[in-house]
Coordinates of C-alpha atoms and ligand atoms in Angstrom, one line a residue:
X844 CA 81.8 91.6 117.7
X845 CA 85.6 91.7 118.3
X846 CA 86.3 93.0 122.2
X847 CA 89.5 96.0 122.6
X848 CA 90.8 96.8 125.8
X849 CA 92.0 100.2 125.7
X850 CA 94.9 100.5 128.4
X851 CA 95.0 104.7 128.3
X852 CA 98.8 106.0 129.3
X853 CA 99.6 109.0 131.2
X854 CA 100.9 111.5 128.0
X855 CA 99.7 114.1 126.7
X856 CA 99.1 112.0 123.6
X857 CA 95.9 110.4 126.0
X858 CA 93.7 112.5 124.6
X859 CA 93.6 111.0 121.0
X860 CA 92.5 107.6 122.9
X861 CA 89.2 109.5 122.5
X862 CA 89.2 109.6 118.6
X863 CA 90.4 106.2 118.6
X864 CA 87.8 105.0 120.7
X865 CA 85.7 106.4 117.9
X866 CA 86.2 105.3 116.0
X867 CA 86.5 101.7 116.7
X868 CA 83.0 101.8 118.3
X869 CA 81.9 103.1 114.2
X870 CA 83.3 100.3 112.8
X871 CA 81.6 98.1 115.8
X872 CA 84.1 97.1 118.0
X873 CA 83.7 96.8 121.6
X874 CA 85.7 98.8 123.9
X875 CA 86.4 98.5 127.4
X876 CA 89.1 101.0 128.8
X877 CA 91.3 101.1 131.5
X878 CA 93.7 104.0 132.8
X879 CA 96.4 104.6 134.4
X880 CA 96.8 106.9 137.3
X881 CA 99.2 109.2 135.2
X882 CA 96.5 109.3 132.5
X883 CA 93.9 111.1 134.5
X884 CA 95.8 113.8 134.7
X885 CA 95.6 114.0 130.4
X886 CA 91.9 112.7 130.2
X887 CA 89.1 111.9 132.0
X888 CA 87.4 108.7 133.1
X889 CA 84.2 110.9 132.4
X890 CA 85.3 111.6 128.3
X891 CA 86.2 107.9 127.9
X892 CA 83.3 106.1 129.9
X893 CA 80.8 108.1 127.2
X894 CA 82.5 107.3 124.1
X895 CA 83.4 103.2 125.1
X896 CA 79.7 103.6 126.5
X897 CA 81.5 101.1 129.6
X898 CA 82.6 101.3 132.8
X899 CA 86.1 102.9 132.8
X900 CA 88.3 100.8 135.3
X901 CA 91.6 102.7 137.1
X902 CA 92.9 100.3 140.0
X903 CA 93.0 97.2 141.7
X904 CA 92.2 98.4 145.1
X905 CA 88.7 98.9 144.3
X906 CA 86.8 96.1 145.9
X907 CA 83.2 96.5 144.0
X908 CA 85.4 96.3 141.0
X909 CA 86.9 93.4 142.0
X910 CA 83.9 91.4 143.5
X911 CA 82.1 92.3 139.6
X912 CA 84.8 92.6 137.4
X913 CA 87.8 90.8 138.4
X914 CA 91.2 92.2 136.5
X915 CA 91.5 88.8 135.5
X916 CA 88.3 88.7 134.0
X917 CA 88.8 92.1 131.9
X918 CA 91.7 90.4 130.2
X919 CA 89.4 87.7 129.3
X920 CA 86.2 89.2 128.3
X921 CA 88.9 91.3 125.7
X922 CA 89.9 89.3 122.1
X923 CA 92.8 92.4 121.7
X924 CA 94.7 94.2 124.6
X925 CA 95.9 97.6 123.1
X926 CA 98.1 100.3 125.1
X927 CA 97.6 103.7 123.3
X928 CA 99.4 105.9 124.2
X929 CA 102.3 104.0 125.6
X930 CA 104.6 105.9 127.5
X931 CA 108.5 105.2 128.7
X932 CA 107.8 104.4 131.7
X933 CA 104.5 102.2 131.1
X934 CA 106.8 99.7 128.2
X935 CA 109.5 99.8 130.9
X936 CA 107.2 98.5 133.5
X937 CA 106.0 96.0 131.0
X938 CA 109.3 94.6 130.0
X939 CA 110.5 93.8 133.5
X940 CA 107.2 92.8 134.1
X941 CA 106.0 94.7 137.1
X942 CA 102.6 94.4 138.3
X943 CA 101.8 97.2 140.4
X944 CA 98.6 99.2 139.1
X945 CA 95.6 97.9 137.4
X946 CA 96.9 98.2 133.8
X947 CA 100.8 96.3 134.3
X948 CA 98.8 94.0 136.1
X949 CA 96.2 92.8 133.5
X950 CA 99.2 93.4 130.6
X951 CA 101.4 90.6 133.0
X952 CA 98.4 88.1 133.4
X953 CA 96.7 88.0 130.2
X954 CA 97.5 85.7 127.3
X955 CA 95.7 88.1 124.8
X956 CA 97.8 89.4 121.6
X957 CA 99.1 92.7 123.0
X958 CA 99.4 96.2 120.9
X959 CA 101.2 98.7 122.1
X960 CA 101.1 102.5 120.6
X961 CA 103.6 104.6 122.0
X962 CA 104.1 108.3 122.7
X963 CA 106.9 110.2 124.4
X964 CA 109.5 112.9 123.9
X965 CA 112.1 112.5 121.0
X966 CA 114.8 111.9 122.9
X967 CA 113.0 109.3 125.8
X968 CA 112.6 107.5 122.1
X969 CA 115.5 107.4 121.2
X970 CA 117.3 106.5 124.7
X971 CA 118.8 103.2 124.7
X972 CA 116.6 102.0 127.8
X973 CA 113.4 102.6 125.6
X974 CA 115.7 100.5 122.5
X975 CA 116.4 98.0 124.6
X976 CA 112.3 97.6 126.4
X977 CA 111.1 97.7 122.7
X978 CA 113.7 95.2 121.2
X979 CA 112.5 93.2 124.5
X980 CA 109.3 93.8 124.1
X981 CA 108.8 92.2 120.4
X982 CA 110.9 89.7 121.3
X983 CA 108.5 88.7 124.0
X984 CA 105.4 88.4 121.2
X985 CA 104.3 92.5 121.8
X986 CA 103.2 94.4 118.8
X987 CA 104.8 97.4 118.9
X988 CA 104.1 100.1 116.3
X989 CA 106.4 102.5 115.0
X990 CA 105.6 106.1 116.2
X991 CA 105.3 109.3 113.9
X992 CA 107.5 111.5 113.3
X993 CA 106.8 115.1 113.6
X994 CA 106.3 118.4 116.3
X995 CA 106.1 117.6 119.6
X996 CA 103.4 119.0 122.3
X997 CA 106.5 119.8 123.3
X998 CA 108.1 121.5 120.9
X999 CA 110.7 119.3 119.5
X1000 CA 110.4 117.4 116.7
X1001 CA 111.5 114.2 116.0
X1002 CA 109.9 110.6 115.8
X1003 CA 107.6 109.9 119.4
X1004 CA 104.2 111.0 118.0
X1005 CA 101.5 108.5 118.7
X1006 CA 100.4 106.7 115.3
X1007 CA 97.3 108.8 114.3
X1008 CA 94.6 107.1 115.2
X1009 CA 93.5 105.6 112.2
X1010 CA 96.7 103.6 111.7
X1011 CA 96.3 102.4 115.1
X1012 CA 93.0 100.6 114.3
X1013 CA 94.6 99.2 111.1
X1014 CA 97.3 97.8 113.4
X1015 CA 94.2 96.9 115.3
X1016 CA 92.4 94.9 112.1
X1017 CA 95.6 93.4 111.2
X1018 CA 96.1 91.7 114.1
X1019 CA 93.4 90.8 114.7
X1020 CA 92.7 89.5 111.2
X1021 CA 93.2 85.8 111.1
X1022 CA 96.4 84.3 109.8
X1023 CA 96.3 84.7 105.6
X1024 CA 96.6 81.2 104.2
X1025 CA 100.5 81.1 103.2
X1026 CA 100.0 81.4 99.7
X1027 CA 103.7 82.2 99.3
X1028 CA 104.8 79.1 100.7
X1029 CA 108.2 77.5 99.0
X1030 CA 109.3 80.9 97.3
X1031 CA 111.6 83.1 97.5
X1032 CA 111.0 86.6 96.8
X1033 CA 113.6 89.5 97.4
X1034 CA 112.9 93.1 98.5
X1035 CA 114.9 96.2 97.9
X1036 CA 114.1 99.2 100.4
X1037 CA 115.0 102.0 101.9
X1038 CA 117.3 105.3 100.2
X1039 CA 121.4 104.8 99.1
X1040 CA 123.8 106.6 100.8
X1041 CA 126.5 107.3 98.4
X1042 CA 129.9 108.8 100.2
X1043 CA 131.4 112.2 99.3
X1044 CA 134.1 111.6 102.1
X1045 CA 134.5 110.1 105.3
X1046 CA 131.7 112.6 107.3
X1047 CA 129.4 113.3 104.4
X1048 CA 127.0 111.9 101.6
X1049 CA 124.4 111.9 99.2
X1050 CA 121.6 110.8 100.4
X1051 CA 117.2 111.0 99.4
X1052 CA 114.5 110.8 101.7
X1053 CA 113.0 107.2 101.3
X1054 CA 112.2 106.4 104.6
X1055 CA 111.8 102.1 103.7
X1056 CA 108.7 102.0 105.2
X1057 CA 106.8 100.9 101.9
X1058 CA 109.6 98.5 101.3
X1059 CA 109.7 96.8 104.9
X1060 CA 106.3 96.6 105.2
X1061 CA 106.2 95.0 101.7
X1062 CA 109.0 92.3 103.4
X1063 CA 106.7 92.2 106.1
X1064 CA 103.6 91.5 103.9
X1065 CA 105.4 88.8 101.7
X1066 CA 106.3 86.8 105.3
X1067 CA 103.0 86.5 106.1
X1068 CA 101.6 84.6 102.8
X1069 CA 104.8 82.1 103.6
X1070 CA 107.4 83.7 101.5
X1071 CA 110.8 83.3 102.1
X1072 CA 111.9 86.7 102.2
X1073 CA 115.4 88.3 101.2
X1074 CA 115.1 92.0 102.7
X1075 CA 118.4 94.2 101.1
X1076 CA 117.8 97.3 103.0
X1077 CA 119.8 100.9 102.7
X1078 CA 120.5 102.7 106.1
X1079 CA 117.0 103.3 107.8
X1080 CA 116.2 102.9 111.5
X1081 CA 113.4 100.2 110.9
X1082 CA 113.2 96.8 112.7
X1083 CA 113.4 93.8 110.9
X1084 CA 109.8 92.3 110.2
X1085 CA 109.2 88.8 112.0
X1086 CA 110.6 86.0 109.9
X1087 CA 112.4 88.4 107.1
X1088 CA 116.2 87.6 106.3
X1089 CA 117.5 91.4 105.9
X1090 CA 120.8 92.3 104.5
X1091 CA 122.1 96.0 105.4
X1092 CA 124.3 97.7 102.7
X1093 CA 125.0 101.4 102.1
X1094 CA 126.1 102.3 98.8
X1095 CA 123.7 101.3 95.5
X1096 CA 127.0 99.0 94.5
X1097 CA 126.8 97.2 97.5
X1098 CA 123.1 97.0 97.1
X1099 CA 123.7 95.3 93.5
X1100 CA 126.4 93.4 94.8
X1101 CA 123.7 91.9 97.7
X1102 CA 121.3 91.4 95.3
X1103 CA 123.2 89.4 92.9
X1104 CA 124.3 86.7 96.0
X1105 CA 121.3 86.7 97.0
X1106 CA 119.4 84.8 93.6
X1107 CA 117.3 83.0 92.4
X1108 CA 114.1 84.6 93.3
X1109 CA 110.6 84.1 92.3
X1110 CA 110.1 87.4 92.7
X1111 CA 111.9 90.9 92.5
X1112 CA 110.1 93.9 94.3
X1113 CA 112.8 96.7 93.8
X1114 CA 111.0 99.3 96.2
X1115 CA 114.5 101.2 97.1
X1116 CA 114.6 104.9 96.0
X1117 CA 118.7 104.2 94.8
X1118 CA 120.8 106.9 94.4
X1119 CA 121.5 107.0 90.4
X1120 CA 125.0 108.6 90.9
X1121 CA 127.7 108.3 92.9
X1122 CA 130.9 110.4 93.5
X1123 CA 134.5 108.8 93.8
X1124 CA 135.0 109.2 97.9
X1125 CA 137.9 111.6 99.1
X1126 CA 139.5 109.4 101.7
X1127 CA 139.8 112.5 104.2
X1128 CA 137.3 114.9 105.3
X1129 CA 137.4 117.8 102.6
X1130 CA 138.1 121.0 104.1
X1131 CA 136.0 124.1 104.1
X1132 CA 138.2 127.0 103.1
X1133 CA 140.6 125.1 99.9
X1134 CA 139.0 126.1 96.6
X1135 CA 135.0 125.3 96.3
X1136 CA 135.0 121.4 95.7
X1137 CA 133.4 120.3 92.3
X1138 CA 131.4 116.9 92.9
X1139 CA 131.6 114.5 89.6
X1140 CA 129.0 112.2 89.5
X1141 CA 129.5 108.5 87.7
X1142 CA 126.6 107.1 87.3
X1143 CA 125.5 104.0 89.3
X1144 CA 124.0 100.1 88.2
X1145 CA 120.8 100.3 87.7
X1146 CA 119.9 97.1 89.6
X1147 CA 116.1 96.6 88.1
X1148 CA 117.3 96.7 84.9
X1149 CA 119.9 95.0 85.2
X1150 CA 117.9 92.2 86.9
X1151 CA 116.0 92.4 84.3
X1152 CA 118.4 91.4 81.6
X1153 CA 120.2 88.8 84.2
X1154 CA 119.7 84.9 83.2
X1155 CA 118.1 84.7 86.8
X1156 CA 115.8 87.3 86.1
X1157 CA 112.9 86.0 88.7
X1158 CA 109.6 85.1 86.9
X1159 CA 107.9 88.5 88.5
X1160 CA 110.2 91.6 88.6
X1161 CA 108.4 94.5 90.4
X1162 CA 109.9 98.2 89.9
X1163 CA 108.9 101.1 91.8
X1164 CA 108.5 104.8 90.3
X1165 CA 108.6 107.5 93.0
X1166 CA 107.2 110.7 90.7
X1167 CA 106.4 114.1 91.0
X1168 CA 104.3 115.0 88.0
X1169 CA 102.7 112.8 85.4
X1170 CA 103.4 109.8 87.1
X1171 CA 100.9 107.3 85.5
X1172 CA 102.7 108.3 82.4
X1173 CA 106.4 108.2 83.6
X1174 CA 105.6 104.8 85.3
X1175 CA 104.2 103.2 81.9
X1176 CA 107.5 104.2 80.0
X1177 CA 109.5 103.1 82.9
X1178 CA 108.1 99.5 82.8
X1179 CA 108.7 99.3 79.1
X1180 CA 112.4 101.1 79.5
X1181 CA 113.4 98.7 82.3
X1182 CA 112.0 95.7 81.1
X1183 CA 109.8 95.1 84.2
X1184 CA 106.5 93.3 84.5
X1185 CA 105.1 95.6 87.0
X1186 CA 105.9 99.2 88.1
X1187 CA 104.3 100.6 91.0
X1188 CA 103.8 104.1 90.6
X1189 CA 103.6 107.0 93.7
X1190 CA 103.5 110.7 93.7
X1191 CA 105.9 112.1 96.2
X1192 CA 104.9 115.4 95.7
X1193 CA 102.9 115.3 99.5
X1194 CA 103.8 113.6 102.3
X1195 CA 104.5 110.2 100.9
X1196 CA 107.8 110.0 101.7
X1197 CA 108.5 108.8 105.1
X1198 CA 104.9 109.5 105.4
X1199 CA 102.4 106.6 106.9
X1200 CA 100.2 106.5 103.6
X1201 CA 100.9 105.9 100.1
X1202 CA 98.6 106.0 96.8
X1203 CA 99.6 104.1 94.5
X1204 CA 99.0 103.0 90.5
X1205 CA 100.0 99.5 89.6
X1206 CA 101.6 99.5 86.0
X1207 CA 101.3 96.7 84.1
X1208 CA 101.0 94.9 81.0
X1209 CA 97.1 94.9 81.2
X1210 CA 96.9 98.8 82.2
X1211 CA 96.6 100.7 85.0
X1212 CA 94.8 100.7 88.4
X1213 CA 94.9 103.0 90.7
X1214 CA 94.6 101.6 94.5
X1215 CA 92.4 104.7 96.7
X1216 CA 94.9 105.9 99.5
X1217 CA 95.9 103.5 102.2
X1218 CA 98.2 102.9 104.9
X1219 CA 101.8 101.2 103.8
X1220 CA 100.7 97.9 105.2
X1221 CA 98.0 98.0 103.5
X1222 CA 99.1 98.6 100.2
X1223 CA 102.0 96.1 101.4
X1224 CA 99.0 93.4 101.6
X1225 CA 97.2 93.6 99.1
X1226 CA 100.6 93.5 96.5
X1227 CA 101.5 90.7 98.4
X1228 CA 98.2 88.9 97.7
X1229 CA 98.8 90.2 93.8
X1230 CA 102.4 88.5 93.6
X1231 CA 101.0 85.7 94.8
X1232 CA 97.7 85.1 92.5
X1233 CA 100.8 86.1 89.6
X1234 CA 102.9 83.3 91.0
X1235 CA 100.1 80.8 91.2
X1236 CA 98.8 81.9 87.4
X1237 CA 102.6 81.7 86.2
X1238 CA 103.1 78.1 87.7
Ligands
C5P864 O1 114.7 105.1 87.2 P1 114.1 105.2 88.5 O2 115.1 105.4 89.6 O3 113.0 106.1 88.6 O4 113.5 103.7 88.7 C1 113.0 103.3 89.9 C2 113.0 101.8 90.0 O5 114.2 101.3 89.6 C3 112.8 101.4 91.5 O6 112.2 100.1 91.4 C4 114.2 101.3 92.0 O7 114.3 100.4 93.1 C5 114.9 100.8 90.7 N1 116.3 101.3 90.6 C6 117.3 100.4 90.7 N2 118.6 100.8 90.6 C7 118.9 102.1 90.3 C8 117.9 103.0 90.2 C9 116.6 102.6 90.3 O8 117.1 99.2 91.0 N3 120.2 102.5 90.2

């Protein structure tokens, strides 16, 4: 039986540590829980002793806790330490690596992986302090998830939700899960992800709403069976996955342009939603008030199929199909059309679309499956583990 300790934070968000205590304890982890003195004020010790079915531990001055329990000791008796919800002020504390409560003091002596959930306002997200403690933060060996995007308890929106608690315990699983054997190992596979941004003038563009995260996580994926990984990424706020080479472009020229340097690959996963047209740029701002302007879109490479007609077409060339209706049956035509092996097919109809989830249908020569919804790492994983049985059954 794997062992979490919960390190509650003091946000408002605190009170989905309940649900996730949940459901970890369904799917039979242990959970031990400690709190911060700001979290009491969101949840009680009460709520989370009955659900972990533990002891809920709050501070170090307590001396029967200490004599029984030693902080030290709760940081070994744990195989994950997981902070949900991390506030500002609790990942600041842990970057400069203060030690003054229970919880920064157990997060500074333990040499447990470390996952870290956070939660604030959109703009304490976005401040470059909490950049900077993040950035530090994985750079020290800190898992630190991505939040949500969405409406705020307090009324903003923006990205700063906590991770819903289900994607927190499949950050849990995959940390926890032990290291894939690097299948990968001595190939090169590139990734396309994220939208285009195609320039109208110097303030405005085209743009779609592909968020990267299927893409990146894909990259991410890819890393961990060995690959050596070539991410060409659009403009997206997403940090580069551990061990990932990632080239930033803009425009779907430049992203053709990236892609041809960047061969020979193995593999091709072309998960970028690329603008198909682009405008000639006005080199100033046009000006609201001369005559309506009339946009005239050229359109731009199509970089799958071109890839796919290119003497280093890799031995695997993976397109994606982002769909609103009939999408098993656009997908098919599209991997015959472009010449692909495989196409993955999604409906963005929903939420899918900067969304956490995806449902996919993989396309290809042998027919269709269609995967049940999952979360984008997920899906992420188990392509990667198709690529490579393809690679190994190709070679
Ligand atoms: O034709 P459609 O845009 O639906 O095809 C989607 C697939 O083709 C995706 O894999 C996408 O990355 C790729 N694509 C491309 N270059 C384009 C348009 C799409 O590589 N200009």
């Amino acid at each position: 039986m794997k062992r979490i300790l919960l390190i509650v934070g003091g946000g408002i968000a605190a009170y989905k540590a309940a649900e996730l205590i949940r459901l970890l304890k369904t799917r039979g982890y242990a959970v031990r829980c400690v709190m911060t003195e700001a979290a009491h004020h969101f949840v009680t010790p009460m709520t989370l002793a009955a659900l972990s079915e533990d002891k809920v531990y709050t501070t170090l001055w307590d001396l029967k806790d200490e004599a029984e329990m030693g902080h030290i000791q709760l940081s070994r008796e744990a195989d994950l330490i997981v902070v949900a919800p991390a506030t500002a002020d609790l990942m600041a504390r842990m970057t400069a690596g203060l030690a003054n409560d229970l919880a920064t003091t157990l997060l500074l002596a333990t040499d447990k992986p470390v996952l870290v959930a956070p939660a604030m306002n959109v703009r304490m997200w976005g401040h470059a302090a909490t950049a900077r403690n993040v950035a530090q933060l994985r750079a020290d060996g800190v898992t630190v998830m991505t939040p949500d995007e969405g409406i705020m308890a307090c009324g903003e929106y923006g990205p700063g939700r906590l991770p819903e608690p289900p994607a927190i315990v499949a950050a849990i699983e995959a940390t926890l899960a032990p290291a894939p054997p690097k299948r990968l190992a001595g190939r090169h596979v590139l990734v396309t992800a994220g939208p285009t941004h195609e320039p109208i003038d110097p303030v405005r563009y085209i743009a779609n709403r592909s968020s990267g995260k299927q893409g990146f996580a894909i990259a991410a994926a890819l890393a961990r069976l060995g690959a050596r990984v070539t991410l060409v990424a659009g403009p997206v706020m997403l940090p580069t996955p551990h061990g990932v080479d990632r080239i930033d472009v803009e425009t779907a020229r430049e992203m053709a342009d990236a892609v041809d340097r960047v061969l020979p690959a193995d593999a091709a996963v072309m998960v970028a939603a690329v603008a198909d047209w682009h405008v000639e740029p006005s080199q100033q701002k046009i000006k609201k008030g001369d005559a309506t302007p009339t946009l005239t879109l050229a359109e731009n490479p199509d970089i799958l199929a071109t890839l796919a007609r290119s003497p280093h077409r890799p031995r695997l060339l993976i397109g994606f199909a982002a769909e609103t209706e009939r999408v098993i049956e656009h997908a098919v035509a599209k991997r015959v059309r472009k010449t692909a092996d495989w196409i993955v097919a999604n409906d963005v109809s929903g939420d899918v679309m900067g969304g956490a989830d995806n449902s996919v249908h993989l396309v290809t020569e042998a027919g269709v499956e269609s995967w049940e919804r999952l979360p984008k790492d997920a899906v992420a994983a188990r392509l990667a583990e198709r690529i490579a049985d393809a690679l190994e059954a190709a070679s």
